[in-house]
Amino acid sequence: IHASFISSNNNEAMINAVEFLKKNRFCNIVYITPPSEVASTTDARINGFTHGLLRHYKIATPQNILMIDGTPAQQKSTIVKHLKDYPNTEIIIVASVQRHHVLSAIQELGLNIPRDIKLMFFDEELTVTERNTLKPYILQQDGYQIGYLAAEALYNQLYGDLRPVTKLLPVTIIDTSLEHPQQP
């Protein structure tokens, strides 16, 4: 099997996210993620985030990365504890698929989004209401292009071009606070 790899450039995306947050004057950032063994994208994101912190803030501490696993209740509890331990947290970066644990923890602590804490989500999996009320930053991957290139690589494999390809696509940062509210 001549395997190809088509993905967003998760490492670069997180370096760019940290640079973006630095330019927007955020100092206390936490990236909430499942353990790195979950997927290669998780490992690339953790590495990029750490590299970005070292490049732009000259320091990366345990305050900056929170690995969560276990049941939803355990994940929420871990997030609540982290936010209590580090009440100066200004922004949380998290995959939007894990947003429910984060939102639940923030609600339990009585914090207001986006006034008390800002969110940055990897991917656009939000409802219109969530997007309008949370006003998050979004690290948007181009799912259409990823799918197209993956299909192209598979087609090439099936019809004679056995060379594996690796393509890492850029991720765009969207500031939803600059958008007009969408209609549900």
Coordinates of C-alpha atoms in Angstrom, one line a residue:
I1 CA 0.0 0.0 0.0
H2 CA 1.4 3.4 -1.0
A3 CA -0.3 5.6 1.6
S4 CA -0.9 9.2 1.0
F5 CA -1.6 11.8 3.7
I6 CA -3.9 14.7 3.2
S7 CA -4.6 17.0 6.2
S8 CA -4.5 20.5 7.5
N9 CA -1.1 21.7 8.6
N10 CA -2.1 21.4 12.3
N11 CA 1.4 22.2 13.5
E12 CA 1.5 25.5 11.6
A13 CA -2.1 26.2 12.4
M14 CA -1.3 26.2 16.1
I15 CA 1.8 28.3 15.7
N16 CA -0.2 30.8 13.8
A17 CA -3.0 30.7 16.4
V18 CA -0.6 31.5 19.2
E19 CA 0.9 34.4 17.1
F20 CA -2.7 35.7 16.4
L21 CA -3.5 35.6 20.1
K22 CA -0.3 37.4 21.0
K23 CA -1.1 40.1 18.5
N24 CA -4.5 40.4 20.1
R25 CA -2.9 40.8 23.5
F26 CA -3.9 37.5 25.2
C27 CA -1.4 36.4 27.8
N28 CA -2.9 33.4 29.6
I29 CA -3.8 30.7 27.1
V30 CA -4.8 27.1 27.6
Y31 CA -5.1 24.5 25.0
I32 CA -7.5 21.7 26.0
T33 CA -6.9 18.5 24.1
P34 CA -7.3 14.7 24.4
P35 CA -4.0 12.9 24.9
S36 CA -1.6 12.9 21.9
E37 CA -2.0 9.2 21.2
V38 CA -5.6 9.8 20.1
A39 CA -4.6 10.9 16.6
S40 CA -1.6 12.3 14.6
T41 CA -3.4 15.6 14.3
T42 CA -3.6 15.9 18.1
D43 CA 0.2 15.4 18.4
A44 CA 0.8 17.9 15.6
R45 CA -1.4 20.5 17.3
I46 CA 0.3 20.0 20.7
N47 CA 3.7 20.4 19.1
G48 CA 2.6 23.5 17.2
F49 CA 1.0 25.1 20.2
T50 CA 4.1 24.5 22.3
H51 CA 6.4 25.8 19.6
G52 CA 4.2 28.9 19.2
L53 CA 4.3 29.6 22.9
L54 CA 8.1 29.3 22.9
R55 CA 8.4 31.5 19.8
H56 CA 6.0 34.2 20.8
Y57 CA 5.9 34.1 24.6
K58 CA 9.3 32.5 25.3
I59 CA 7.7 30.2 27.8
A60 CA 5.4 27.2 27.9
T61 CA 4.1 25.9 31.3
P62 CA 1.7 23.2 32.5
Q63 CA -0.9 26.1 32.8
N64 CA -0.9 26.2 29.0
I65 CA -1.9 22.6 28.1
L66 CA -4.6 20.5 29.6
M67 CA -5.0 17.0 28.5
I68 CA -8.5 15.5 29.1
D69 CA -9.8 12.0 28.9
G70 CA -12.2 9.7 30.6
T71 CA -16.0 10.1 30.9
P72 CA -17.6 13.4 30.0
A73 CA -18.1 14.1 33.8
Q74 CA -14.4 13.5 34.4
Q75 CA -13.4 15.7 31.5
K76 CA -15.6 18.5 32.8
S77 CA -14.2 18.1 36.3
T78 CA -10.7 18.3 35.0
I79 CA -11.5 21.5 33.2
V80 CA -13.2 23.0 36.2
K81 CA -10.2 22.2 38.4
H82 CA -7.8 23.7 35.9
L83 CA -9.7 26.9 35.6
K84 CA -9.9 27.2 39.4
D85 CA -6.2 26.6 39.6
Y86 CA -5.5 29.2 36.9
P87 CA -8.3 31.8 37.3
N88 CA -6.3 34.2 35.1
T89 CA -7.0 32.1 32.0
E90 CA -8.1 34.5 29.3
I91 CA -8.6 32.2 26.3
I92 CA -9.2 28.5 25.7
I93 CA -8.3 26.7 22.5
V94 CA -10.2 23.5 22.0
A95 CA -11.6 21.3 19.2
S96 CA -15.2 22.3 18.7
V97 CA -16.3 18.7 19.1
Q98 CA -15.2 18.9 22.8
R99 CA -16.8 22.3 23.3
H100 CA -19.7 20.9 25.5
H101 CA -17.3 19.9 28.3
V102 CA -15.6 23.3 28.2
L103 CA -18.9 25.2 28.0
S104 CA -20.3 23.2 30.9
A105 CA -17.2 23.8 33.1
I106 CA -17.3 27.6 32.3
Q107 CA -21.0 27.7 33.2
E108 CA -20.4 25.8 36.5
L109 CA -17.8 28.5 37.4
G110 CA -20.2 31.3 36.6
L111 CA -18.0 32.8 33.9
N112 CA -19.3 34.7 31.0
I113 CA -18.2 34.1 27.4
P114 CA -16.8 36.2 25.8
R115 CA -16.6 38.8 28.6
D116 CA -14.7 36.7 31.2
I117 CA -13.1 34.1 28.9
K118 CA -12.7 33.9 25.2
L119 CA -12.8 30.7 23.1
M120 CA -11.0 29.5 20.0
F121 CA -12.3 26.4 18.3
F122 CA -10.7 24.2 15.9
D123 CA -13.3 23.7 13.2
E124 CA -16.7 25.1 12.6
E125 CA -19.1 22.6 14.3
L126 CA -21.1 25.3 16.1
T127 CA -24.8 26.0 15.9
V128 CA -25.8 29.5 14.7
T129 CA -26.8 30.4 18.2
E130 CA -23.5 29.3 19.6
R131 CA -21.6 31.2 17.0
N132 CA -23.6 34.4 17.6
T133 CA -23.5 34.3 21.4
L134 CA -20.0 32.9 22.0
K135 CA -18.3 35.0 19.4
P136 CA -15.3 32.6 19.2
Y137 CA -12.2 32.6 17.1
I138 CA -12.3 29.6 14.7
L139 CA -9.4 27.7 13.2
Q140 CA -11.1 26.7 10.0
Q141 CA -9.9 23.8 8.0
D142 CA -10.9 23.4 4.4
G143 CA -12.8 20.1 4.6
Y144 CA -13.8 20.3 0.9
Q145 CA -10.2 20.6 -0.3
I146 CA -9.0 17.9 2.1
G147 CA -11.7 15.5 0.7
Y148 CA -11.0 16.5 -2.9
L149 CA -7.3 15.8 -2.6
A150 CA -7.9 12.6 -0.7
A151 CA -10.2 11.4 -3.5
E152 CA -7.6 12.5 -6.1
A153 CA -4.9 10.5 -4.3
L154 CA -7.1 7.4 -4.1
Y155 CA -8.0 7.7 -7.8
N156 CA -4.3 8.0 -8.7
Q157 CA -3.5 4.9 -6.6
L158 CA -6.3 2.9 -8.3
Y159 CA -5.3 3.9 -11.8
G160 CA -1.5 3.6 -11.9
D161 CA 0.2 6.5 -10.2
L162 CA 1.4 4.7 -7.1
R163 CA 3.5 7.6 -5.7
P164 CA 2.3 8.5 -2.3
V165 CA 1.6 12.2 -1.7
T166 CA 1.6 14.3 1.4
K167 CA -0.3 17.5 1.4
L168 CA -0.7 19.8 4.4
L169 CA -3.2 22.6 3.8
P170 CA -3.3 26.0 5.6
V171 CA -5.9 26.8 8.3
T172 CA -7.7 30.1 8.3
I173 CA -8.4 32.0 11.5
I174 CA -11.9 33.6 11.6
D175 CA -12.9 36.2 14.2
T176 CA -16.6 35.7 14.5
S177 CA -17.0 38.9 16.6
L178 CA -16.4 40.9 13.4
E179 CA -19.3 39.2 11.7
H180 CA -23.0 40.2 11.5
P181 CA -25.1 37.8 13.6
Q182 CA -26.4 34.9 11.5
Q183 CA -30.1 33.9 11.4
P184 CA -30.9 30.5 13.0

